[in-house]
Amino acid sequence: MAGRKTTIADVAQRAGVSKGLVSFALNGRPGVSPETRERILSVAHDMGWQPDARARALSTNRSLAYGLVLSRNPSVLSSDPFFPTFISGVERAISGPGHVLVLSVVESLERELETYRSLLESGRVDGVFLTDVRRDDPRLALVQELSAHAVVLGHPRVDAGFPTLSVSDEAALDALVAHLVALGHHELGLVVGPSHMLHAERWRDSLVAAATTRGLRTPRIVETDFSAEMGLAATRELLEGRTPPTAIVYANDHMALAGLGHARRAGIEVPRELSIVGYGDSDMTRYAYPSLTTVSVDVAEWGYRAAQLLMSQVEGGTDDVGQPPPARLEVRESTASVPERPVGP
Amino acid sequence: MAGRKTTIADVAQRAGVSKGLVSFALNGRPGVSPETRERILSVAHDMGWQPDARARALSTNRSLAYGLVLSRNPSVLSSDPFFPTFISGVERAISGPGHVLVLSVVESLERELETYRSLLESGRVDGVFLTDVRRDDPRLALVQELSAHAVVLGHPRVDAGFPTLSVSDEAALDALVAHLVALGHHELGLVVGPSHMLHAERWRDSLVAAATTRGLRTPRIVETDFSAEMGLAATRELLEGRTPPTAIVYANDHMALAGLGHARRAGIEVPRELSIVGYGDSDMTRYAYPSLTTVSVDVAEWGYRAAQLLMSQVEGGTDDVGQPPPARLEVRESTASVPERPVGP
DNA sequence: ACCAGCGTCTTAACCGGTTTAGAATGTACT
DNA sequence: AGTACATTCTAAACCGGTTAAGACGCTGGT
């Protein structure tokens, strides 16, 4: 009894009109008399008609789908709150109009590029999100070559012709440095992300700039891949130096938490002997002890706007959805006055 | 100069054959002479032909896409390592064959059901993953009604006719209880997930069973929604009771970490005065201080097999991919001998 | 009475693949 | 030579929608 799915032709036959008219009626286009439209709609409803996404995609040359490809390695990905949050924002924007997100996780940059290419060339998606933009990122060239739609997440330093959406965090980072300076800190340590990622580079530059304009020495910098493991190693490296920093700022929260764990294990009291600062304001920063001072970024809103921007790009509109709200400093328990004597052996 | 995408018809014309034959050649089907096949393939390659996923989906009635709908609230989702890890496993299985994952995040159970329905009815996906199965879960009826393909993540207690894939954890949970008993613990606290979720219920039952068979009193149980926030509240509730437990087992790692934070804040030393156990073995358990004793679940492998199973279901095959490896107890620093005197005021 | 113009509806092509029926050709067998 | 059969290929229908072009009837103006 299940039978075949009811198609637009079934509806047309039952309503006694042509396929084309049914299509017009269902899409609310003019040229259908009110009574007929009414009848078609009710027949379609009675028959439980649902549009076939594939057929529609083929004839309109629109999939109503958007692609996101993640190339972070699984272990970083698992503890990174960015993507789940970002995605939930994206969904909030696209699910209303019935659009859909195609997500891909890959293990290498080559596969990442291939995946973007195949998603776009096969017409599976109408546009893509580009996150973690790198220097000379081949994805920008690819998207341009395919003259596809894209939204870049990151900072406008990227000179590609794509709309860009970024959370401005200079002010928050400057406020953070001001906060640390007010607490008496002179020696900052920075645990940064991979320098080939533009946003990691920019984050570092913002902090260095804030530090120097506020009269601090150039911070010690250790580069990581954003993983908790490297966050831990970076912490150790910083603390074992000749003049260990009295405050360490991490490029994400879980590296900061790993650093916090290391400090405690090494018998260093946080924040009395060492101040620790995260980035992102993920859920766990609130529940750690001490709770983590961090920089709050409204990632869901970022995703929401990025999706809106991408949709409007595809529609050909030039809607300006506006930039997401700037980052905010969130002072919690992990930062305090600098200890009287430097930490260390 | 970009021009239109090259279609199969372009290739046919250039190779001097019919559309149909090109299709046969490209799909490696018999009935094409070796030389012609060769020629067609090389022409297709030269012209940079790529199949159009939409057209193929329409004519084959297969989208080569699979759906996953998450209905957890964004804050839980952001710190939950399950899904990113699961998804990375899924991707590893499906991306080879060129299939794709459609991900959706919704805010309510009604929307969840609607989303599954629309994904399946519109033909956007060929099958779905069902996670977090609940009692009388309407999704099972839905999938059956649509006679769609699905793989259930969770335990075979579900009597639906769908293939089920679950990580067996009874042995690990029993080993965990044995471990705690060996350390002298008598009073266990359990921080469980929502009781309407079958796997939460099952997790609780397994632990209660292990506890009673090992001669412990029935553990105190507090139910949560898996969020760190409720994990914290549950910890407080347990510790403020008349006879507080000497060990608390949490249904996931980030609740355990929140509990750990609370204990430390309350001046309770872990593990000297209180043992804490997580579940899932997420990355952060290693980097916390003390590092968290937990139950290790190979979620990526679970996702990998689930995807394989789903693909084989859709192909009509009855491949048995086998169950994922069982959970393992991972003893770290957060469990130790029971304190001489009970904790508390 | 005629034509213009409008609103309503149908026809048929089209999107880019897959697939079935059958044509054309060659080979083997009787 | 005639038939049976396999191989290779073509033509055309089909998947389920969208959409351009045009048919048809009605109204109103002259």
PDB file of C-alpha atoms in Angstrom, chain A residues 64-236:
ATOM      1  CA  LEU A  64      19.783  24.534  -1.186  1.00  0.00           C
ATOM      2  CA  ALA A  65      22.744  23.053   0.576  1.00  0.00           C
ATOM      3  CA  TYR A  66      25.940  24.547   1.916  1.00  0.00           C
ATOM      4  CA  GLY A  67      29.253  22.917   2.577  1.00  0.00           C
ATOM      5  CA  LEU A  68      31.618  23.038   5.495  1.00  0.00           C
ATOM      6  CA  VAL A  69      34.836  21.077   5.435  1.00  0.00           C
ATOM      7  CA  LEU A  70      36.888  20.617   8.572  1.00  0.00           C
ATOM      8  CA  SER A  71      40.474  19.606   8.313  1.00  0.00           C
ATOM      9  CA  ARG A  72      41.454  19.620  11.942  1.00  0.00           C
ATOM     10  CA  ASN A  73      42.600  16.329  13.268  1.00  0.00           C
ATOM     11  CA  PRO A  74      40.027  14.294  15.156  1.00  0.00           C
ATOM     12  CA  SER A  75      41.581  14.719  18.579  1.00  0.00           C
ATOM     13  CA  VAL A  76      41.637  18.498  18.353  1.00  0.00           C
ATOM     14  CA  LEU A  77      38.200  18.441  16.837  1.00  0.00           C
ATOM     15  CA  SER A  78      36.708  16.399  19.627  1.00  0.00           C
ATOM     16  CA  SER A  79      37.462  18.923  22.305  1.00  0.00           C
ATOM     17  CA  ASP A  80      37.065  22.007  20.214  1.00  0.00           C
ATOM     18  CA  PRO A  81      33.800  23.698  21.029  1.00  0.00           C
ATOM     19  CA  PHE A  82      34.031  25.976  18.035  1.00  0.00           C
ATOM     20  CA  PHE A  83      32.465  23.835  15.372  1.00  0.00           C
ATOM     21  CA  PRO A  84      29.481  22.437  17.195  1.00  0.00           C
ATOM     22  CA  THR A  85      28.601  25.929  18.279  1.00  0.00           C
ATOM     23  CA  PHE A  86      29.241  27.440  14.890  1.00  0.00           C
ATOM     24  CA  ILE A  87      27.151  24.767  13.250  1.00  0.00           C
ATOM     25  CA  SER A  88      24.268  25.297  15.604  1.00  0.00           C
ATOM     26  CA  GLY A  89      24.250  28.936  14.546  1.00  0.00           C
ATOM     27  CA  VAL A  90      24.394  28.002  10.892  1.00  0.00           C
ATOM     28  CA  GLU A  91      21.488  25.646  11.335  1.00  0.00           C
ATOM     29  CA  ARG A  92      19.374  28.252  12.974  1.00  0.00           C
ATOM     30  CA  ALA A  93      19.757  30.382   9.863  1.00  0.00           C
ATOM     31  CA  ILE A  94      19.321  27.782   7.156  1.00  0.00           C
ATOM     32  CA  SER A  95      16.853  25.293   8.549  1.00  0.00           C
ATOM     33  CA  GLY A  96      13.962  27.710   8.403  1.00  0.00           C
ATOM     34  CA  PRO A  97      14.146  28.057   4.615  1.00  0.00           C
ATOM     35  CA  GLY A  98      14.572  24.301   4.369  1.00  0.00           C
ATOM     36  CA  HIS A  99      18.208  24.439   3.453  1.00  0.00           C
ATOM     37  CA  VAL A 100      20.754  21.980   4.624  1.00  0.00           C
ATOM     38  CA  LEU A 101      24.340  21.728   5.779  1.00  0.00           C
ATOM     39  CA  VAL A 102      26.751  19.236   4.295  1.00  0.00           C
ATOM     40  CA  LEU A 103      29.565  18.574   6.694  1.00  0.00           C
ATOM     41  CA  SER A 104      32.834  16.940   5.906  1.00  0.00           C
ATOM     42  CA  VAL A 105      35.765  16.054   8.097  1.00  0.00           C
ATOM     43  CA  VAL A 106      39.025  15.314   6.369  1.00  0.00           C
ATOM     44  CA  GLU A 107      42.468  14.406   7.483  1.00  0.00           C
ATOM     45  CA  SER A 108      44.746  16.351   5.216  1.00  0.00           C
ATOM     46  CA  LEU A 109      44.817  19.607   3.365  1.00  0.00           C
ATOM     47  CA  GLU A 110      44.859  17.879   0.010  1.00  0.00           C
ATOM     48  CA  ARG A 111      41.693  16.020   0.874  1.00  0.00           C
ATOM     49  CA  GLU A 112      40.221  19.261   2.104  1.00  0.00           C
ATOM     50  CA  LEU A 113      40.740  20.897  -1.242  1.00  0.00           C
ATOM     51  CA  GLU A 114      39.475  17.878  -3.133  1.00  0.00           C
ATOM     52  CA  THR A 115      36.404  17.804  -0.972  1.00  0.00           C
ATOM     53  CA  TYR A 116      35.600  21.442  -1.552  1.00  0.00           C
ATOM     54  CA  ARG A 117      36.102  20.906  -5.245  1.00  0.00           C
ATOM     55  CA  SER A 118      33.911  17.896  -5.482  1.00  0.00           C
ATOM     56  CA  LEU A 119      31.152  19.416  -3.373  1.00  0.00           C
ATOM     57  CA  LEU A 120      31.044  22.447  -5.609  1.00  0.00           C
ATOM     58  CA  GLU A 121      31.594  20.800  -8.976  1.00  0.00           C
ATOM     59  CA  SER A 122      29.054  18.100  -8.414  1.00  0.00           C
ATOM     60  CA  GLY A 123      26.551  20.744  -7.480  1.00  0.00           C
ATOM     61  CA  ARG A 124      25.946  19.134  -4.139  1.00  0.00           C
ATOM     62  CA  VAL A 125      26.179  22.506  -2.463  1.00  0.00           C
ATOM     63  CA  ASP A 126      25.476  26.047  -3.568  1.00  0.00           C
ATOM     64  CA  GLY A 127      28.207  27.595  -1.521  1.00  0.00           C
ATOM     65  CA  VAL A 128      30.784  26.909   1.110  1.00  0.00           C
ATOM     66  CA  PHE A 129      32.112  28.237   4.362  1.00  0.00           C
ATOM     67  CA  LEU A 130      35.845  28.764   4.465  1.00  0.00           C
ATOM     68  CA  THR A 131      37.258  28.590   7.955  1.00  0.00           C
ATOM     69  CA  ASP A 132      40.819  28.601   9.202  1.00  0.00           C
ATOM     70  CA  VAL A 133      42.069  30.486   6.202  1.00  0.00           C
ATOM     71  CA  ARG A 134      45.776  30.076   5.671  1.00  0.00           C
ATOM     72  CA  ARG A 135      48.359  32.128   3.922  1.00  0.00           C
ATOM     73  CA  ASP A 136      48.066  31.626   0.135  1.00  0.00           C
ATOM     74  CA  ASP A 137      45.114  29.428   0.802  1.00  0.00           C
ATOM     75  CA  PRO A 138      44.431  27.329  -2.305  1.00  0.00           C
ATOM     76  CA  ARG A 139      40.759  27.189  -1.457  1.00  0.00           C
ATOM     77  CA  LEU A 140      40.311  30.824  -2.362  1.00  0.00           C
ATOM     78  CA  ALA A 141      41.734  30.218  -5.817  1.00  0.00           C
ATOM     79  CA  LEU A 142      39.609  27.137  -6.183  1.00  0.00           C
ATOM     80  CA  VAL A 143      36.393  28.882  -5.326  1.00  0.00           C
ATOM     81  CA  GLN A 144      37.271  31.681  -7.696  1.00  0.00           C
ATOM     82  CA  GLU A 145      38.148  29.267 -10.486  1.00  0.00           C
ATOM     83  CA  LEU A 146      34.803  27.568 -10.079  1.00  0.00           C
ATOM     84  CA  SER A 147      33.150  30.946  -9.662  1.00  0.00           C
ATOM     85  CA  ALA A 148      31.330  29.525  -6.719  1.00  0.00           C
ATOM     86  CA  HIS A 149      29.850  31.204  -3.704  1.00  0.00           C
ATOM     87  CA  ALA A 150      31.708  31.347  -0.432  1.00  0.00           C
ATOM     88  CA  VAL A 151      31.882  33.150   2.845  1.00  0.00           C
ATOM     89  CA  VAL A 152      35.213  33.532   4.526  1.00  0.00           C
ATOM     90  CA  LEU A 153      35.423  33.211   8.276  1.00  0.00           C
ATOM     91  CA  GLY A 154      38.310  35.206   9.495  1.00  0.00           C
ATOM     92  CA  HIS A 155      39.691  38.585   9.016  1.00  0.00           C
ATOM     93  CA  PRO A 156      39.464  40.917   6.055  1.00  0.00           C
ATOM     94  CA  ARG A 157      43.195  40.813   5.698  1.00  0.00           C
ATOM     95  CA  VAL A 158      42.357  38.177   3.164  1.00  0.00           C
ATOM     96  CA  ASP A 159      42.207  40.075  -0.083  1.00  0.00           C
ATOM     97  CA  ALA A 160      40.049  37.601  -1.937  1.00  0.00           C
ATOM     98  CA  GLY A 161      36.885  38.894  -3.428  1.00  0.00           C
ATOM     99  CA  PHE A 162      34.681  37.012  -1.017  1.00  0.00           C
ATOM    100  CA  PRO A 163      32.555  38.433   1.701  1.00  0.00           C
ATOM    101  CA  THR A 164      34.197  38.010   5.022  1.00  0.00           C
ATOM    102  CA  LEU A 165      32.782  37.733   8.465  1.00  0.00           C
ATOM    103  CA  SER A 166      34.893  38.016  11.526  1.00  0.00           C
ATOM    104  CA  VAL A 167      34.586  38.659  15.196  1.00  0.00           C
ATOM    105  CA  SER A 168      36.564  41.689  16.071  1.00  0.00           C
ATOM    106  CA  ASP A 169      38.619  40.931  19.129  1.00  0.00           C
ATOM    107  CA  GLU A 170      41.302  43.631  19.201  1.00  0.00           C
ATOM    108  CA  ALA A 171      39.451  45.599  21.819  1.00  0.00           C
ATOM    109  CA  ALA A 172      38.881  42.568  24.005  1.00  0.00           C
ATOM    110  CA  LEU A 173      42.486  41.487  23.685  1.00  0.00           C
ATOM    111  CA  ASP A 174      43.634  44.957  24.514  1.00  0.00           C
ATOM    112  CA  ALA A 175      41.323  44.974  27.517  1.00  0.00           C
ATOM    113  CA  LEU A 176      42.812  41.676  28.520  1.00  0.00           C
ATOM    114  CA  VAL A 177      46.335  43.050  28.405  1.00  0.00           C
ATOM    115  CA  ALA A 178      45.162  46.102  30.330  1.00  0.00           C
ATOM    116  CA  HIS A 179      43.650  43.792  32.900  1.00  0.00           C
ATOM    117  CA  LEU A 180      46.895  41.882  33.276  1.00  0.00           C
ATOM    118  CA  VAL A 181      48.953  45.046  33.447  1.00  0.00           C
ATOM    119  CA  ALA A 182      46.666  46.372  36.148  1.00  0.00           C
ATOM    120  CA  LEU A 183      47.364  43.210  38.096  1.00  0.00           C
ATOM    121  CA  GLY A 184      51.062  43.939  37.881  1.00  0.00           C
ATOM    122  CA  HIS A 185      52.101  41.449  35.230  1.00  0.00           C
ATOM    123  CA  HIS A 186      55.161  42.237  33.166  1.00  0.00           C
ATOM    124  CA  GLU A 187      56.074  38.956  31.587  1.00  0.00           C
ATOM    125  CA  LEU A 188      53.428  37.504  29.320  1.00  0.00           C
ATOM    126  CA  GLY A 189      53.514  34.139  27.644  1.00  0.00           C
ATOM    127  CA  LEU A 190      51.466  33.500  24.535  1.00  0.00           C
ATOM    128  CA  VAL A 191      50.451  30.062  23.383  1.00  0.00           C
ATOM    129  CA  VAL A 192      49.431  30.646  19.808  1.00  0.00           C
ATOM    130  CA  GLY A 193      47.981  28.546  17.017  1.00  0.00           C
ATOM    131  CA  PRO A 194      49.749  27.511  13.832  1.00  0.00           C
ATOM    132  CA  SER A 195      51.326  30.571  12.306  1.00  0.00           C
ATOM    133  CA  HIS A 196      50.219  29.651   8.799  1.00  0.00           C
ATOM    134  CA  MET A 197      46.636  30.207   9.854  1.00  0.00           C
ATOM    135  CA  LEU A 198      45.773  33.811   9.326  1.00  0.00           C
ATOM    136  CA  HIS A 199      43.561  34.141  12.340  1.00  0.00           C
ATOM    137  CA  ALA A 200      46.209  32.619  14.593  1.00  0.00           C
ATOM    138  CA  GLU A 201      48.731  35.078  13.266  1.00  0.00           C
ATOM    139  CA  ARG A 202      46.357  37.931  13.712  1.00  0.00           C
ATOM    140  CA  TRP A 203      45.532  36.909  17.256  1.00  0.00           C
ATOM    141  CA  ARG A 204      49.208  36.878  18.101  1.00  0.00           C
ATOM    142  CA  ASP A 205      49.806  40.248  16.465  1.00  0.00           C
ATOM    143  CA  SER A 206      46.914  41.829  18.330  1.00  0.00           C
ATOM    144  CA  LEU A 207      48.242  40.648  21.655  1.00  0.00           C
ATOM    145  CA  VAL A 208      51.808  41.637  20.911  1.00  0.00           C
ATOM    146  CA  ALA A 209      50.637  45.045  19.797  1.00  0.00           C
ATOM    147  CA  ALA A 210      48.540  45.504  22.918  1.00  0.00           C
ATOM    148  CA  ALA A 211      51.426  44.388  25.094  1.00  0.00           C
ATOM    149  CA  THR A 212      53.969  46.730  23.559  1.00  0.00           C
ATOM    150  CA  THR A 213      51.685  49.760  23.499  1.00  0.00           C
ATOM    151  CA  ARG A 214      50.991  49.129  27.152  1.00  0.00           C
ATOM    152  CA  GLY A 215      54.659  49.105  27.897  1.00  0.00           C
ATOM    153  CA  LEU A 216      55.280  45.415  28.311  1.00  0.00           C
ATOM    154  CA  ARG A 217      58.197  43.529  26.961  1.00  0.00           C
ATOM    155  CA  THR A 218      57.451  41.430  23.883  1.00  0.00           C
ATOM    156  CA  PRO A 219      55.683  38.347  25.145  1.00  0.00           C
ATOM    157  CA  ARG A 220      57.313  34.943  24.907  1.00  0.00           C
ATOM    158  CA  ILE A 221      55.554  32.997  22.234  1.00  0.00           C
ATOM    159  CA  VAL A 222      55.147  29.294  21.705  1.00  0.00           C
ATOM    160  CA  GLU A 223      53.401  27.983  18.650  1.00  0.00           C
ATOM    161  CA  THR A 224      51.043  25.013  18.767  1.00  0.00           C
ATOM    162  CA  ASP A 225      48.528  23.173  16.629  1.00  0.00           C
ATOM    163  CA  PHE A 226      45.671  24.140  18.971  1.00  0.00           C
ATOM    164  CA  SER A 227      45.709  20.730  20.640  1.00  0.00           C
ATOM    165  CA  ALA A 228      45.563  20.340  24.399  1.00  0.00           C
ATOM    166  CA  GLU A 229      48.662  18.208  24.175  1.00  0.00           C
ATOM    167  CA  MET A 230      50.688  20.971  22.611  1.00  0.00           C
ATOM    168  CA  GLY A 231      49.121  23.459  24.964  1.00  0.00           C
ATOM    169  CA  LEU A 232      50.532  21.442  27.797  1.00  0.00           C
ATOM    170  CA  ALA A 233      53.960  21.225  26.195  1.00  0.00           C
ATOM    171  CA  ALA A 234      53.950  24.942  25.513  1.00  0.00           C
ATOM    172  CA  THR A 235      53.122  25.660  29.120  1.00  0.00           C
ATOM    173  CA  ARG A 236      55.976  23.536  30.295  1.00  0.00           C
TER     174      ARG A 236
END
